[in-house]
């Protein structure tokens, strides 16, 4: 047991979206925590408000006194704090190992996997269980307003967490209910082939002890389910699935209504307040998972009616002089396509896509797909690529992507991007930032500039 006899746990990169929820849970369990990070963020302020000491800047001395050290996957091997941790003799683990350990504590661990939609579906499932009074523990990669963060400790045996396939981290989990939303080409710098990626999802599904909830419309998902000796529950648009939607209606620019059906029977009407048809399938997966954990169908509908999105998932930040600013986590061509397609259906004059490419390998390997997805927008502005854990051995730059998108411009720094967009945006436009790095900072710069320009 990793946590047995551990009292002081140190988090390297405690402000990360995957680290903060784990810190919330362990802090609530009574462990003494410390942490460090390189960048000042709103999340770090929340960490401090919990009474957890945080050091800005990663230095060898930060680990002093810890008897377990946890780090994010984004921490490079040459990080001085990580080097010191590994040399100290203190157990040092990547955050996915800790998440796996925590998931084993719960007899009903709902682990939500898929290339796209994990955070939204985990958030929806959590919202339903909360509103149903089922008191779940959760680890979500974004911030859910209902819990004021991405993590909480419940008193029930149910846990909801995201199960990310990156470098096979989801194979460290202990799923009772495994959800597979979709399988798309991503992280191929690690998996090399789609066959390897699908095989990993098969391994993940085989770890489920109670059920696998899977997208029956997705061919790659169906391949992952082949010869799987587990109870399988399918969902999708097609009525051959166990669960499917009927009578879909777009009530307004954002609200979608539909009936959740099983075997030609309407189980409950659903109202969604998040845009995009892809969220219909996310909602159905959430309903099935929550129902498996004890929620009634009408409670599923009530929870979804109360759900207005997770932070950084088509999150509207404000409207100034008729210009709307939103922020979205989409960082894969399929996600960007879904978000921009949904945006184009809304009553805006023009849609601006401000995108920060994330990792050199993904940008290089999916360059044409990114160009096609971003071209859905009316205007496209790029930042330089955020390398994160990678070095640019691919010799790829934002200009290479910009050249493939008609009318696209790019700037190396956020202030330049924000200034350009604010100068050229017009009333009736939507500006949406896209990316899983720190492009949300650019969104907030534009909010501040527009607020000064128009008031608000």
GROMACS .gro file of C-alpha atoms in nm:
model
  456
    1UNK     CA    1   0.000   0.000   0.000
    2UNK     CA    2   0.162   0.322  -0.121
    3UNK     CA    3  -0.008   0.542   0.135
    4UNK     CA    4   0.040   0.316   0.435
    5UNK     CA    5   0.226   0.495   0.717
    6UNK     CA    6   0.266   0.806   0.499
    7UNK     CA    7   0.208   1.138   0.672
    8UNK     CA    8   0.370   1.409   0.456
    9UNK     CA    9   0.302   1.396   0.081
   10UNK     CA   10   0.468   1.646  -0.151
   11UNK     CA   11   0.319   1.733  -0.492
   12UNK     CA   12   0.551   1.854  -0.770
   13UNK     CA   13   0.317   2.051  -0.997
   14UNK     CA   14   0.031   2.072  -0.747
   15UNK     CA   15  -0.156   2.326  -0.959
   16UNK     CA   16  -0.208   2.083  -1.248
   17UNK     CA   17  -0.563   1.985  -1.342
   18UNK     CA   18  -0.489   1.621  -1.260
   19UNK     CA   19  -0.300   1.695  -0.938
   20UNK     CA   20  -0.530   1.939  -0.761
   21UNK     CA   21  -0.826   1.697  -0.721
   22UNK     CA   22  -0.594   1.436  -0.568
   23UNK     CA   23  -0.462   1.698  -0.330
   24UNK     CA   24  -0.820   1.787  -0.234
   25UNK     CA   25  -0.899   1.423  -0.155
   26UNK     CA   26  -0.583   1.349   0.042
   27UNK     CA   27  -0.608   1.679   0.232
   28UNK     CA   28  -0.963   1.584   0.326
   29UNK     CA   29  -0.838   1.246   0.446
   30UNK     CA   30  -0.604   1.420   0.689
   31UNK     CA   31  -0.267   1.388   0.516
   32UNK     CA   32  -0.021   1.675   0.549
   33UNK     CA   33   0.052   1.809   0.202
   34UNK     CA   34   0.302   2.048   0.050
   35UNK     CA   35   0.339   2.145  -0.312
   36UNK     CA   36   0.528   2.340  -0.575
   37UNK     CA   37   0.457   2.479  -0.918
   38UNK     CA   38   0.625   2.702  -1.175
   39UNK     CA   39   0.334   2.929  -1.263
   40UNK     CA   40   0.099   3.134  -1.050
   41UNK     CA   41  -0.263   3.032  -1.121
   42UNK     CA   42  -0.610   3.057  -0.971
   43UNK     CA   43  -0.574   2.690  -0.878
   44UNK     CA   44  -0.264   2.760  -0.670
   45UNK     CA   45  -0.458   3.022  -0.479
   46UNK     CA   46  -0.727   2.763  -0.406
   47UNK     CA   47  -0.455   2.526  -0.282
   48UNK     CA   48  -0.327   2.792  -0.044
   49UNK     CA   49  -0.679   2.864   0.081
   50UNK     CA   50  -0.699   2.498   0.186
   51UNK     CA   51  -0.398   2.560   0.410
   52UNK     CA   52  -0.150   2.370   0.192
   53UNK     CA   53   0.194   2.538   0.174
   54UNK     CA   54   0.297   2.606  -0.187
   55UNK     CA   55   0.638   2.707  -0.321
   56UNK     CA   56   0.655   2.893  -0.651
   57UNK     CA   57   0.949   2.756  -0.846
   58UNK     CA   58   1.076   2.398  -0.841
   59UNK     CA   59   1.388   2.351  -0.632
   60UNK     CA   60   1.557   2.053  -0.467
   61UNK     CA   61   1.489   2.181  -0.114
   62UNK     CA   62   1.110   2.176  -0.170
   63UNK     CA   63   1.091   1.802  -0.099
   64UNK     CA   64   1.236   1.828   0.251
   65UNK     CA   65   1.045   1.623   0.509
   66UNK     CA   66   0.823   1.435   0.262
   67UNK     CA   67   0.778   1.059   0.293
   68UNK     CA   68   0.598   1.031  -0.046
   69UNK     CA   69   0.651   1.252  -0.352
   70UNK     CA   70   0.405   1.277  -0.641
   71UNK     CA   71   0.476   1.444  -0.975
   72UNK     CA   72   0.283   1.511  -1.295
   73UNK     CA   73   0.366   1.344  -1.626
   74UNK     CA   74   0.451   1.689  -1.762
   75UNK     CA   75   0.753   1.722  -1.532
   76UNK     CA   76   1.069   1.671  -1.738
   77UNK     CA   77   1.348   1.439  -1.623
   78UNK     CA   78   1.587   1.734  -1.588
   79UNK     CA   79   1.360   1.912  -1.339
   80UNK     CA   80   1.579   1.982  -1.030
   81UNK     CA   81   1.302   1.897  -0.786
   82UNK     CA   82   1.232   1.564  -0.955
   83UNK     CA   83   1.605   1.484  -0.971
   84UNK     CA   84   1.631   1.551  -0.597
   85UNK     CA   85   1.322   1.340  -0.528
   86UNK     CA   86   1.458   1.039  -0.715
   87UNK     CA   87   1.795   1.072  -0.545
   88UNK     CA   88   1.646   1.108  -0.196
   89UNK     CA   89   1.533   0.749  -0.150
   90UNK     CA   90   1.182   0.874  -0.074
   91UNK     CA   91   0.915   0.687  -0.280
   92UNK     CA   92   0.851   0.903  -0.588
   93UNK     CA   93   0.554   0.829  -0.813
   94UNK     CA   94   0.371   0.978  -1.111
   95UNK     CA   95   0.022   1.109  -1.032
   96UNK     CA   96  -0.155   0.830  -1.226
   97UNK     CA   97  -0.011   0.576  -0.981
   98UNK     CA   98  -0.161   0.770  -0.691
   99UNK     CA   99  -0.496   0.797  -0.870
  100UNK     CA  100  -0.492   0.422  -0.925
  101UNK     CA  101  -0.425   0.365  -0.556
  102UNK     CA  102  -0.715   0.590  -0.457
  103UNK     CA  103  -0.953   0.428  -0.706
  104UNK     CA  104  -0.894   0.093  -0.535
  105UNK     CA  105  -1.048   0.233  -0.215
  106UNK     CA  106  -1.395   0.248  -0.374
  107UNK     CA  107  -1.621  -0.053  -0.450
  108UNK     CA  108  -1.799   0.141  -0.726
  109UNK     CA  109  -1.525   0.321  -0.919
  110UNK     CA  110  -1.663   0.471  -1.241
  111UNK     CA  111  -1.363   0.532  -1.468
  112UNK     CA  112  -1.444   0.741  -1.775
  113UNK     CA  113  -1.214   0.689  -2.074
  114UNK     CA  114  -1.212   0.805  -2.434
  115UNK     CA  115  -1.010   1.032  -2.657
  116UNK     CA  116  -1.274   1.305  -2.627
  117UNK     CA  117  -1.534   1.403  -2.368
  118UNK     CA  118  -1.386   1.259  -2.048
  119UNK     CA  119  -1.410   1.576  -1.842
  120UNK     CA  120  -1.760   1.666  -1.958
  121UNK     CA  121  -1.894   1.314  -1.903
  122UNK     CA  122  -1.725   1.279  -1.563
  123UNK     CA  123  -1.868   1.616  -1.465
  124UNK     CA  124  -2.217   1.521  -1.581
  125UNK     CA  125  -2.199   1.190  -1.391
  126UNK     CA  126  -2.082   1.368  -1.076
  127UNK     CA  127  -2.357   1.632  -1.106
  128UNK     CA  128  -2.623   1.360  -1.136
  129UNK     CA  129  -2.492   1.165  -0.837
  130UNK     CA  130  -2.465   1.481  -0.626
  131UNK     CA  131  -2.818   1.593  -0.707
  132UNK     CA  132  -2.943   1.239  -0.636
  133UNK     CA  133  -2.789   1.254  -0.287
  134UNK     CA  134  -2.549   0.969  -0.361
  135UNK     CA  135  -2.246   1.161  -0.229
  136UNK     CA  136  -1.968   1.054  -0.470
  137UNK     CA  137  -1.595   1.107  -0.451
  138UNK     CA  138  -1.463   1.246  -0.778
  139UNK     CA  139  -1.145   1.336  -0.966
  140UNK     CA  140  -1.225   1.553  -1.267
  141UNK     CA  141  -0.975   1.714  -1.502
  142UNK     CA  142  -1.169   2.041  -1.506
  143UNK     CA  143  -1.351   2.250  -1.251
  144UNK     CA  144  -1.717   2.169  -1.184
  145UNK     CA  145  -1.904   2.466  -1.032
  146UNK     CA  146  -2.118   2.237  -0.814
  147UNK     CA  147  -1.808   2.126  -0.620
  148UNK     CA  148  -1.598   2.445  -0.666
  149UNK     CA  149  -1.312   2.247  -0.815
  150UNK     CA  150  -1.218   1.917  -0.971
  151UNK     CA  151  -1.223   1.691  -0.668
  152UNK     CA  152  -1.428   1.609  -0.362
  153UNK     CA  153  -1.454   1.338  -0.098
  154UNK     CA  154  -1.787   1.167  -0.057
  155UNK     CA  155  -1.901   0.929   0.210
  156UNK     CA  156  -2.038   0.670  -0.033
  157UNK     CA  157  -1.852   0.387  -0.203
  158UNK     CA  158  -1.885   0.554  -0.542
  159UNK     CA  159  -1.599   0.732  -0.715
  160UNK     CA  160  -1.601   0.906  -1.053
  161UNK     CA  161  -1.268   0.969  -1.224
  162UNK     CA  162  -1.123   1.033  -1.566
  163UNK     CA  163  -0.925   0.748  -1.717
  164UNK     CA  164  -0.667   0.891  -1.956
  165UNK     CA  165  -0.496   0.666  -2.209
  166UNK     CA  166  -0.181   0.882  -2.226
  167UNK     CA  167   0.118   0.646  -2.186
  168UNK     CA  168  -0.130   0.381  -2.065
  169UNK     CA  169  -0.196   0.560  -1.737
  170UNK     CA  170  -0.555   0.427  -1.725
  171UNK     CA  171  -0.417   0.077  -1.682
  172UNK     CA  172  -0.313   0.176  -1.330
  173UNK     CA  173  -0.677   0.227  -1.227
  174UNK     CA  174  -0.915  -0.019  -1.063
  175UNK     CA  175  -1.242   0.032  -1.255
  176UNK     CA  176  -1.562  -0.134  -1.145
  177UNK     CA  177  -1.750   0.042  -1.423
  178UNK     CA  178  -1.537   0.129  -1.728
  179UNK     CA  179  -1.676   0.387  -1.971
  180UNK     CA  180  -1.537   0.415  -2.327
  181UNK     CA  181  -1.670   0.725  -2.502
  182UNK     CA  182  -1.468   0.690  -2.824
  183UNK     CA  183  -1.122   0.597  -2.952
  184UNK     CA  184  -0.949   0.835  -3.193
  185UNK     CA  185  -0.595   0.883  -3.321
  186UNK     CA  186  -0.403   1.054  -3.041
  187UNK     CA  187  -0.081   1.002  -2.846
  188UNK     CA  188   0.054   0.807  -3.144
  189UNK     CA  189   0.402   0.922  -3.052
  190UNK     CA  190   0.363   0.666  -2.772
  191UNK     CA  191   0.124   0.407  -2.918
  192UNK     CA  192   0.274   0.420  -3.272
  193UNK     CA  193  -0.032   0.252  -3.431
  194UNK     CA  194  -0.408   0.257  -3.390
  195UNK     CA  195  -0.395  -0.118  -3.330
  196UNK     CA  196  -0.177  -0.062  -3.022
  197UNK     CA  197  -0.408   0.214  -2.898
  198UNK     CA  198  -0.717  -0.006  -2.940
  199UNK     CA  199  -0.539  -0.294  -2.765
  200UNK     CA  200  -0.477  -0.070  -2.463
  201UNK     CA  201  -0.845   0.021  -2.445
  202UNK     CA  202  -0.923  -0.352  -2.458
  203UNK     CA  203  -0.695  -0.408  -2.158
  204UNK     CA  204  -0.863  -0.121  -1.974
  205UNK     CA  205  -1.211  -0.260  -2.043
  206UNK     CA  206  -1.105  -0.607  -1.930
  207UNK     CA  207  -1.018  -0.463  -1.588
  208UNK     CA  208  -1.382  -0.367  -1.517
  209UNK     CA  209  -1.539  -0.581  -1.247
  210UNK     CA  210  -1.906  -0.485  -1.302
  211UNK     CA  211  -1.970  -0.346  -1.648
  212UNK     CA  212  -1.828  -0.174  -1.955
  213UNK     CA  213  -2.034   0.118  -2.089
  214UNK     CA  214  -1.925   0.174  -2.449
  215UNK     CA  215  -2.006   0.379  -2.759
  216UNK     CA  216  -2.165   0.125  -2.993
  217UNK     CA  217  -2.152   0.369  -3.286
  218UNK     CA  218  -1.772   0.400  -3.272
  219UNK     CA  219  -1.592   0.139  -3.480
  220UNK     CA  220  -1.265   0.162  -3.289
  221UNK     CA  221  -1.451   0.112  -2.962
  222UNK     CA  222  -1.624  -0.195  -3.102
  223UNK     CA  223  -1.284  -0.334  -3.201
  224UNK     CA  224  -1.165  -0.282  -2.843
  225UNK     CA  225  -1.466  -0.478  -2.714
  226UNK     CA  226  -1.399  -0.780  -2.937
  227UNK     CA  227  -1.379  -1.107  -2.740
  228UNK     CA  228  -1.423  -0.916  -2.414
  229UNK     CA  229  -1.560  -1.135  -2.137
  230UNK     CA  230  -1.744  -0.860  -1.950
  231UNK     CA  231  -2.097  -0.726  -1.920
  232UNK     CA  232  -2.117  -0.469  -2.199
  233UNK     CA  233  -2.374  -0.186  -2.218
  234UNK     CA  234  -2.377   0.009  -2.544
  235UNK     CA  235  -2.499   0.359  -2.623
  236UNK     CA  236  -2.514   0.563  -2.940
  237UNK     CA  237  -2.745   0.732  -3.187
  238UNK     CA  238  -2.840   0.402  -3.353
  239UNK     CA  239  -3.138   0.225  -3.197
  240UNK     CA  240  -2.953  -0.110  -3.208
  241UNK     CA  241  -2.760   0.014  -2.904
  242UNK     CA  242  -2.888  -0.063  -2.555
  243UNK     CA  243  -2.947   0.311  -2.496
  244UNK     CA  244  -3.007   0.579  -2.758
  245UNK     CA  245  -3.168   0.925  -2.800
  246UNK     CA  246  -3.494   0.996  -2.979
  247UNK     CA  247  -3.691   1.309  -3.062
  248UNK     CA  248  -3.384   1.533  -3.055
  249UNK     CA  249  -3.474   1.902  -3.064
  250UNK     CA  250  -3.251   2.209  -3.053
  251UNK     CA  251  -3.463   2.434  -2.834
  252UNK     CA  252  -3.240   2.739  -2.877
  253UNK     CA  253  -2.876   2.811  -2.951
  254UNK     CA  254  -2.758   2.612  -2.649
  255UNK     CA  255  -3.038   2.394  -2.509
  256UNK     CA  256  -3.097   2.048  -2.656
  257UNK     CA  257  -3.385   1.821  -2.558
  258UNK     CA  258  -3.423   1.450  -2.631
  259UNK     CA  259  -3.576   1.133  -2.494
  260UNK     CA  260  -3.346   0.870  -2.345
  261UNK     CA  261  -3.462   0.534  -2.478
  262UNK     CA  262  -3.400   0.163  -2.423
  263UNK     CA  263  -3.567  -0.110  -2.630
  264UNK     CA  264  -3.818   0.134  -2.783
  265UNK     CA  265  -3.914   0.254  -2.433
  266UNK     CA  266  -3.873   0.618  -2.332
  267UNK     CA  267  -3.698   0.616  -1.995
  268UNK     CA  268  -3.693   0.992  -1.932
  269UNK     CA  269  -3.688   1.321  -2.122
  270UNK     CA  270  -3.353   1.503  -2.103
  271UNK     CA  271  -3.271   1.873  -2.129
  272UNK     CA  272  -2.908   1.968  -2.192
  273UNK     CA  273  -2.770   2.319  -2.147
  274UNK     CA  274  -2.434   2.265  -2.318
  275UNK     CA  275  -2.399   2.312  -2.694
  276UNK     CA  276  -2.298   2.048  -2.946
  277UNK     CA  277  -2.457   1.725  -3.059
  278UNK     CA  278  -2.155   1.532  -2.925
  279UNK     CA  279  -2.277   1.616  -2.575
  280UNK     CA  280  -2.591   1.408  -2.632
  281UNK     CA  281  -2.380   1.091  -2.628
  282UNK     CA  282  -2.175   1.220  -2.333
  283UNK     CA  283  -2.500   1.275  -2.144
  284UNK     CA  284  -2.631   0.927  -2.223
  285UNK     CA  285  -2.306   0.768  -2.104
  286UNK     CA  286  -2.330   0.973  -1.783
  287UNK     CA  287  -2.690   0.863  -1.728
  288UNK     CA  288  -2.602   0.494  -1.768
  289UNK     CA  289  -2.304   0.522  -1.534
  290UNK     CA  290  -2.504   0.711  -1.271
  291UNK     CA  291  -2.791   0.463  -1.301
  292UNK     CA  292  -2.548   0.176  -1.245
  293UNK     CA  293  -2.438   0.358  -0.928
  294UNK     CA  294  -2.793   0.386  -0.800
  295UNK     CA  295  -2.950   0.696  -0.957
  296UNK     CA  296  -3.304   0.670  -1.093
  297UNK     CA  297  -3.368   0.784  -1.450
  298UNK     CA  298  -3.564   1.090  -1.339
  299UNK     CA  299  -3.270   1.182  -1.113
  300UNK     CA  300  -3.041   1.157  -1.416
  301UNK     CA  301  -3.264   1.404  -1.600
  302UNK     CA  302  -3.272   1.639  -1.300
  303UNK     CA  303  -2.894   1.635  -1.265
  304UNK     CA  304  -2.837   1.707  -1.634
  305UNK     CA  305  -3.088   1.992  -1.624
  306UNK     CA  306  -2.874   2.146  -1.347
  307UNK     CA  307  -2.551   2.098  -1.544
  308UNK     CA  308  -2.426   2.402  -1.733
  309UNK     CA  309  -2.081   2.279  -1.826
  310UNK     CA  310  -1.742   2.227  -1.669
  311UNK     CA  311  -1.487   2.504  -1.668
  312UNK     CA  312  -1.298   2.540  -1.998
  313UNK     CA  313  -1.561   2.339  -2.188
  314UNK     CA  314  -1.721   2.603  -2.415
  315UNK     CA  315  -1.719   2.827  -2.109
  316UNK     CA  316  -1.858   3.173  -2.187
  317UNK     CA  317  -1.644   3.430  -2.006
  318UNK     CA  318  -1.843   3.741  -2.095
  319UNK     CA  319  -1.999   3.965  -2.357
  320UNK     CA  320  -1.862   4.312  -2.429
  321UNK     CA  321  -1.989   4.551  -2.695
  322UNK     CA  322  -2.175   4.264  -2.857
  323UNK     CA  323  -1.859   4.048  -2.871
  324UNK     CA  324  -1.874   3.715  -2.684
  325UNK     CA  325  -1.559   3.554  -2.543
  326UNK     CA  326  -1.552   3.181  -2.463
  327UNK     CA  327  -1.282   2.933  -2.369
  328UNK     CA  328  -1.257   2.563  -2.455
  329UNK     CA  329  -1.012   2.283  -2.372
  330UNK     CA  330  -1.030   2.127  -2.720
  331UNK     CA  331  -0.680   2.031  -2.835
  332UNK     CA  332  -0.738   1.747  -3.083
  333UNK     CA  333  -0.880   1.794  -3.435
  334UNK     CA  334  -1.193   1.594  -3.352
  335UNK     CA  335  -1.261   1.805  -3.042
  336UNK     CA  336  -1.194   2.130  -3.227
  337UNK     CA  337  -1.426   2.018  -3.507
  338UNK     CA  338  -1.705   1.943  -3.258
  339UNK     CA  339  -1.662   2.274  -3.074
  340UNK     CA  340  -1.640   2.492  -3.385
  341UNK     CA  341  -1.928   2.309  -3.553
  342UNK     CA  342  -2.141   2.376  -3.246
  343UNK     CA  343  -2.025   2.741  -3.242
  344UNK     CA  344  -2.115   2.790  -3.609
  345UNK     CA  345  -2.472   2.675  -3.536
  346UNK     CA  346  -2.512   2.952  -3.280
  347UNK     CA  347  -2.639   3.296  -3.389
  348UNK     CA  348  -2.302   3.471  -3.421
  349UNK     CA  349  -2.186   3.685  -3.713
  350UNK     CA  350  -1.835   3.539  -3.718
  351UNK     CA  351  -1.649   3.278  -3.515
  352UNK     CA  352  -1.288   3.350  -3.421
  353UNK     CA  353  -1.076   3.048  -3.326
  354UNK     CA  354  -0.771   3.136  -3.116
  355UNK     CA  355  -0.573   2.813  -3.089
  356UNK     CA  356  -0.262   2.715  -2.896
  357UNK     CA  357  -0.126   2.390  -3.046
  358UNK     CA  358  -0.017   2.149  -2.773
  359UNK     CA  359   0.289   1.923  -2.812
  360UNK     CA  360   0.508   1.907  -3.118
  361UNK     CA  361   0.434   1.541  -3.190
  362UNK     CA  362   0.056   1.584  -3.200
  363UNK     CA  363   0.083   1.898  -3.415
  364UNK     CA  364   0.321   1.732  -3.662
  365UNK     CA  365   0.137   1.402  -3.688
  366UNK     CA  366  -0.210   1.558  -3.725
  367UNK     CA  367  -0.114   1.879  -3.908
  368UNK     CA  368  -0.361   1.845  -4.196
  369UNK     CA  369  -0.639   1.740  -3.958
  370UNK     CA  370  -0.579   2.047  -3.742
  371UNK     CA  371  -0.587   2.269  -4.050
  372UNK     CA  372  -0.918   2.121  -4.165
  373UNK     CA  373  -1.075   2.150  -3.819
  374UNK     CA  374  -0.966   2.509  -3.757
  375UNK     CA  375  -1.080   2.614  -4.104
  376UNK     CA  376  -1.440   2.572  -3.984
  377UNK     CA  377  -1.398   2.907  -3.806
  378UNK     CA  378  -1.429   3.235  -3.997
  379UNK     CA  379  -1.103   3.373  -3.857
  380UNK     CA  380  -0.812   3.175  -3.710
  381UNK     CA  381  -0.529   3.305  -3.492
  382UNK     CA  382  -0.252   3.076  -3.363
  383UNK     CA  383   0.002   3.102  -3.085
  384UNK     CA  384   0.334   2.923  -3.099
  385UNK     CA  385   0.319   2.553  -3.008
  386UNK     CA  386   0.329   2.468  -2.637
  387UNK     CA  387   0.580   2.184  -2.615
  388UNK     CA  388   0.496   2.082  -2.257
  389UNK     CA  389   0.686   1.760  -2.188
  390UNK     CA  390   0.847   1.750  -2.535
  391UNK     CA  391   1.144   1.902  -2.712
  392UNK     CA  392   1.099   2.014  -3.071
  393UNK     CA  393   1.274   1.726  -3.242
  394UNK     CA  394   0.994   1.740  -3.502
  395UNK     CA  395   1.106   2.082  -3.634
  396UNK     CA  396   0.742   2.195  -3.639
  397UNK     CA  397   0.619   2.550  -3.577
  398UNK     CA  398   0.291   2.740  -3.569
  399UNK     CA  399   0.371   2.897  -3.905
  400UNK     CA  400   0.360   2.550  -4.063
  401UNK     CA  401   0.000   2.510  -3.949
  402UNK     CA  402  -0.092   2.870  -4.031
  403UNK     CA  403   0.019   2.823  -4.392
  404UNK     CA  404  -0.245   2.550  -4.437
  405UNK     CA  405  -0.537   2.764  -4.309
  406UNK     CA  406  -0.676   3.038  -4.537
  407UNK     CA  407  -0.635   3.384  -4.383
  408UNK     CA  408  -0.472   3.249  -4.066
  409UNK     CA  409  -0.229   3.466  -3.870
  410UNK     CA  410  -0.001   3.371  -3.582
  411UNK     CA  411   0.185   3.551  -3.308
  412UNK     CA  412   0.443   3.421  -3.059
  413UNK     CA  413   0.297   3.590  -2.749
  414UNK     CA  414  -0.054   3.615  -2.598
  415UNK     CA  415  -0.055   3.997  -2.562
  416UNK     CA  416   0.001   4.030  -2.937
  417UNK     CA  417  -0.279   3.782  -3.009
  418UNK     CA  418  -0.520   3.952  -2.770
  419UNK     CA  419  -0.443   4.297  -2.913
  420UNK     CA  420  -0.492   4.180  -3.271
  421UNK     CA  421  -0.821   4.002  -3.205
  422UNK     CA  422  -0.970   4.282  -2.994
  423UNK     CA  423  -0.876   4.534  -3.262
  424UNK     CA  424  -1.042   4.336  -3.542
  425UNK     CA  425  -1.342   4.169  -3.372
  426UNK     CA  426  -1.683   4.322  -3.437
  427UNK     CA  427  -2.018   4.323  -3.255
  428UNK     CA  428  -2.193   3.990  -3.309
  429UNK     CA  429  -1.867   3.793  -3.316
  430UNK     CA  430  -1.772   3.495  -3.097
  431UNK     CA  431  -1.408   3.467  -2.992
  432UNK     CA  432  -1.324   3.119  -2.861
  433UNK     CA  433  -0.983   3.013  -2.733
  434UNK     CA  434  -0.896   2.649  -2.790
  435UNK     CA  435  -0.626   2.437  -2.627
  436UNK     CA  436  -0.529   2.237  -2.321
  437UNK     CA  437  -0.225   2.450  -2.233
  438UNK     CA  438  -0.253   2.801  -2.092
  439UNK     CA  439  -0.437   2.971  -2.380
  440UNK     CA  440  -0.713   3.053  -2.130
  441UNK     CA  441  -0.476   3.330  -2.013
  442UNK     CA  442  -0.517   3.485  -2.359
  443UNK     CA  443  -0.895   3.462  -2.322
  444UNK     CA  444  -0.881   3.654  -1.996
  445UNK     CA  445  -0.652   3.916  -2.154
  446UNK     CA  446  -0.913   3.972  -2.423
  447UNK     CA  447  -1.189   3.993  -2.163
  448UNK     CA  448  -0.992   4.264  -1.982
  449UNK     CA  449  -0.920   4.455  -2.304
  450UNK     CA  450  -1.278   4.436  -2.426
  451UNK     CA  451  -1.408   4.537  -2.085
  452UNK     CA  452  -1.193   4.851  -2.094
  453UNK     CA  453  -1.291   4.921  -2.454
  454UNK     CA  454  -1.667   4.876  -2.417
  455UNK     CA  455  -1.726   4.872  -2.041
  456UNK     CA  456  -1.871   4.579  -1.854
   0.00000   0.00000   0.00000
